[in-house]
Coordinates of C-alpha atoms in Angstrom, one line a residue:
M1335 CA 0.0 0.0 0.0
L1336 CA 2.8 2.4 0.8
G1337 CA 4.5 1.5 -2.5
V1338 CA 1.3 2.4 -4.4
L1339 CA 1.0 5.7 -2.5
A1340 CA 4.6 6.6 -3.3
L1341 CA 4.1 5.9 -7.0
G1342 CA 1.0 8.1 -6.9
T1343 CA 2.9 10.9 -5.3
V1344 CA 5.6 10.8 -8.0
G1345 CA 3.0 10.6 -10.8
C1346 CA 1.3 13.7 -9.5
S1347 CA 4.5 15.8 -9.3
V1348 CA 4.5 18.9 -11.5
A1349 CA 7.6 19.7 -13.5
P1350 CA 8.7 23.4 -13.3
P1351 CA 7.7 25.5 -16.3
T1352 CA 10.2 26.0 -19.1
Q1353 CA 11.8 29.4 -19.2
F1354 CA 12.7 31.0 -22.6
Y1355 CA 15.5 33.4 -23.0
Q1356 CA 16.8 35.9 -25.6
L1357 CA 20.0 37.9 -25.8
Q1358 CA 19.5 41.2 -24.1
Q1359 CA 20.1 44.2 -26.4
P1360 CA 21.6 47.2 -24.7
V1361 CA 19.6 50.4 -25.2
A1362 CA 20.9 51.9 -28.5
D1363 CA 20.5 55.5 -29.8
L1364 CA 18.4 55.2 -32.9
A1365 CA 18.2 59.0 -33.6
S1366 CA 21.3 59.3 -35.7
R1367 CA 21.6 57.0 -38.8
D1368 CA 23.1 59.4 -41.3
N1369 CA 26.4 57.6 -41.9
N1370 CA 26.6 56.0 -45.4
V1371 CA 29.2 53.3 -44.6
T1372 CA 28.1 49.9 -45.9
V1373 CA 29.1 46.7 -44.0
L1374 CA 28.3 43.0 -44.7
L1375 CA 28.3 41.0 -41.5
G1376 CA 29.0 37.3 -42.1
P1377 CA 29.3 34.5 -42.7
L1378 CA 28.7 33.9 -39.0
K1379 CA 29.6 30.4 -37.7
I1380 CA 29.0 29.2 -34.2
A1381 CA 30.2 26.1 -32.5
D1382 CA 28.1 22.9 -32.9
Y1383 CA 27.3 22.6 -29.2
L1384 CA 25.5 26.0 -29.3
Q1385 CA 23.2 25.0 -32.1
R1386 CA 20.4 23.6 -29.9
E1387 CA 17.3 24.8 -28.1
N1388 CA 18.5 24.2 -24.5
V1389 CA 20.7 26.6 -22.7
V1390 CA 24.1 25.1 -22.2
Q1391 CA 25.6 25.1 -18.7
R1392 CA 29.3 24.7 -18.1
E1393 CA 30.3 22.7 -15.0
A1394 CA 33.3 23.2 -12.7
D1395 CA 35.1 20.3 -14.3
G1396 CA 34.7 21.9 -17.8
S1397 CA 32.0 19.5 -18.9
L1398 CA 28.7 20.8 -20.5
S1399 CA 25.2 20.0 -19.5
L1400 CA 21.8 21.0 -21.0
S1401 CA 19.3 22.9 -18.8
Q1402 CA 16.0 21.1 -18.9
Q1403 CA 14.0 24.2 -17.7
A1404 CA 15.8 26.9 -19.8
R1405 CA 15.7 27.2 -23.6
W1406 CA 16.5 29.8 -26.2
A1407 CA 13.5 31.5 -27.7
G1408 CA 14.5 30.6 -31.3
S1409 CA 17.7 30.1 -33.1
L1410 CA 20.7 31.3 -31.0
Q1411 CA 22.8 31.8 -34.2
D1412 CA 20.1 34.0 -35.7
D1413 CA 19.8 35.9 -32.4
M1414 CA 23.5 36.5 -32.3
G1415 CA 23.5 37.8 -35.9
Q1416 CA 20.7 40.2 -35.2
F1417 CA 22.3 41.3 -31.9
L1418 CA 25.6 42.1 -33.6
L1419 CA 23.9 43.8 -36.6
R1420 CA 22.0 46.2 -34.4
Q1421 CA 25.0 47.0 -32.2
I1422 CA 27.3 47.7 -35.1
S1423 CA 24.6 49.8 -36.8
A1424 CA 24.0 51.9 -33.7
Q1425 CA 27.7 52.4 -33.0
L1426 CA 28.6 53.3 -36.6
G1427 CA 25.5 55.4 -37.0
S1428 CA 24.7 53.6 -40.3
S1429 CA 21.6 51.7 -41.4
R1430 CA 23.5 50.1 -44.2
I1431 CA 24.5 47.0 -42.3
S1432 CA 23.4 43.7 -43.8
L1433 CA 23.5 40.2 -42.4
Y1434 CA 24.9 37.4 -44.7
P1435 CA 23.5 35.9 -46.8
D1436 CA 20.9 38.7 -47.2
R1437 CA 23.1 40.9 -49.5
V1438 CA 20.6 41.9 -52.2
G1439 CA 21.6 45.3 -53.5
I1440 CA 24.6 45.5 -51.2
E1441 CA 27.9 47.0 -52.4
A1442 CA 29.8 46.7 -49.1
Q1443 CA 32.9 48.7 -48.2
A1444 CA 33.8 46.1 -45.6
Q1445 CA 32.9 42.6 -44.7
I1446 CA 33.3 40.8 -41.3
V1447 CA 33.8 37.0 -41.3
L1448 CA 33.1 35.8 -37.8
S1449 CA 33.5 32.4 -36.0
I1450 CA 32.3 31.9 -32.4
S1451 CA 33.8 28.8 -30.9
R1452 CA 32.5 29.4 -27.4
L1453 CA 29.8 31.3 -25.6
D1454 CA 28.6 29.8 -22.3
S1455 CA 28.5 30.0 -18.6
G1456 CA 27.5 28.1 -15.5
V1457 CA 26.1 28.6 -12.0
N1458 CA 29.6 29.0 -10.6
Q1459 CA 31.4 29.6 -13.9
S1460 CA 31.8 33.1 -15.5
A1461 CA 30.4 33.8 -18.9
V1462 CA 33.1 33.3 -21.6
L1463 CA 33.2 34.3 -25.3
E1464 CA 35.9 33.0 -27.6
A1465 CA 35.8 34.0 -31.3
Q1466 CA 37.9 34.8 -34.3
W1467 CA 37.0 37.6 -36.8
R1468 CA 38.4 38.7 -40.1
L1469 CA 37.9 42.1 -41.7
L1470 CA 37.9 42.3 -45.5
D1471 CA 38.0 45.5 -47.5
A1472 CA 36.0 46.4 -50.6
Q1473 CA 38.3 44.4 -52.8
G1474 CA 38.0 41.3 -50.6
S1475 CA 41.5 41.6 -49.2
L1476 CA 42.3 40.8 -45.6
R1477 CA 42.8 44.0 -43.6
N1478 CA 42.6 42.8 -40.0
S1479 CA 42.2 39.6 -38.1
R1480 CA 42.0 38.7 -34.4
V1481 CA 41.4 35.8 -32.0
V1482 CA 39.6 37.1 -28.9
R1483 CA 38.5 35.9 -25.5
F1484 CA 36.2 37.9 -23.2
E1485 CA 35.0 37.0 -19.7
E1486 CA 32.2 38.4 -17.6
A1487 CA 31.0 37.7 -14.1
H1488 CA 27.4 37.1 -13.0
N1489 CA 25.3 36.1 -9.9
G1490 CA 24.5 32.5 -11.0
E1491 CA 20.9 33.1 -12.0
L1492 CA 20.1 32.1 -15.6
S1493 CA 18.7 35.5 -16.4
D1494 CA 22.0 37.1 -15.2
Q1495 CA 24.0 34.5 -17.2
V1496 CA 22.2 35.6 -20.3
R1497 CA 22.8 39.2 -19.4
A1498 CA 26.6 38.5 -19.1
Q1499 CA 26.7 36.6 -22.4
S1500 CA 24.9 39.6 -24.0
D1501 CA 27.5 42.0 -22.6
L1502 CA 30.3 39.9 -24.1
L1503 CA 28.7 40.1 -27.5
A1504 CA 28.4 43.9 -27.0
L1505 CA 32.2 44.0 -26.3
L1506 CA 32.8 42.1 -29.4
S1507 CA 30.7 44.5 -31.5
Q1508 CA 32.7 47.4 -30.1
Q1509 CA 36.0 45.8 -31.2
L1510 CA 34.6 45.2 -34.6
V1511 CA 33.4 48.8 -35.0
R1512 CA 36.8 50.1 -34.0
A1513 CA 38.4 47.9 -36.7
I1514 CA 35.9 49.1 -39.3
R1515 CA 36.6 52.7 -38.5
E1516 CA 40.3 52.2 -39.0
E1517 CA 39.8 50.8 -42.5
V1518 CA 36.7 52.7 -43.8
P1519 CA 36.7 56.5 -44.3
T1520 CA 34.7 58.2 -41.6
E1521 CA 33.6 61.1 -43.8
T1522 CA 30.7 59.2 -45.4
V1523 CA 27.9 61.6 -44.8
K1524 CA 26.6 63.2 -47.9
K1525 CA 26.8 67.0 -47.8
K1526 CA 23.9 69.1 -48.8
P1527 CA 24.6 71.5 -51.7
S1528 CA 24.9 75.2 -50.6
R1529 CA 22.2 77.4 -52.0
S1530 CA 24.5 80.4 -52.2
S1531 CA 26.9 78.7 -54.6
P1532 CA 24.8 76.5 -57.0
A1533 CA 27.8 76.2 -59.4
N1534 CA 29.8 74.3 -56.8
S1535 CA 26.8 72.2 -55.5
S1536 CA 27.6 69.2 -57.6
D1537 CA 31.3 69.2 -56.6
S1538 CA 30.3 69.5 -52.9
A1539 CA 27.9 66.5 -53.1
T1540 CA 30.6 64.5 -54.9
Q1541 CA 33.2 65.2 -52.3
G1542 CA 30.9 64.3 -49.5
A1543 CA 29.7 61.0 -51.0
I1544 CA 31.4 57.6 -51.0
V1545 CA 31.6 55.8 -54.3
P1546 CA 30.5 52.2 -53.4
L1547 CA 32.9 49.5 -54.5
K1548 CA 31.6 46.0 -55.2
I1549 CA 33.0 43.6 -52.7
P1550 CA 33.7 39.9 -53.7
V1551 CA 31.7 38.3 -50.9
V1552 CA 33.4 35.5 -49.1
D1553 CA 31.2 32.4 -48.7
P1554 CA 31.6 30.0 -45.8
V1555 CA 34.1 27.1 -46.1
R1556 CA 33.2 24.0 -44.3
E1557 CA 36.0 23.1 -42.0
P1558 CA 36.2 20.6 -39.2
G1559 CA 36.0 22.5 -35.9
V1560 CA 37.7 21.5 -32.7
Y1561 CA 36.0 22.6 -29.5
R1562 CA 37.2 22.3 -25.9
F1563 CA 34.7 20.9 -23.4

């Protein structure tokens, strides 16, 4: 009889509800978008272990586990891409930022090829981002490249872990924007022609505009990845 009651108690237990998370976008200033610089972001590649619905937790021994009550609200790779796109757009002051492979009508002045090999955290483990990026110019030539590692503390709660991971991606976007500014001319805002000197209006507009160069877009190459767990 006690055994039957015990089974009945287990059968009636209610599993905790599933929580869904998204990367947390910092508040961006959308007022100024008058910069004409054009950037293509991608291809973006993320580690295989991140391509799943469950939120990954890193344990003290370096192993990984999947949270059964926490999931990403959609594709984490797509969420990362949109996060970086919005951050780069806000920091550059340009709306001409496109996410690969959506490059219809794009004549980019710069392209960022990005590979994220790690983005995770744990209850007692800091959030860590490891990535490699390459910056190509309008001719498709390599202008800059870097392997990076960022780390951010949190209070252990899943919501704060997601906040910390979002902050790491924001740091990455700041680094990318600095690299873009070093390679792409900053005077990209079109100047309005002066009414007092109509004869020189066409020259002024020409000097203030950037002539777009067609960039040979780099497509992703399938390479075996090695990830540390």
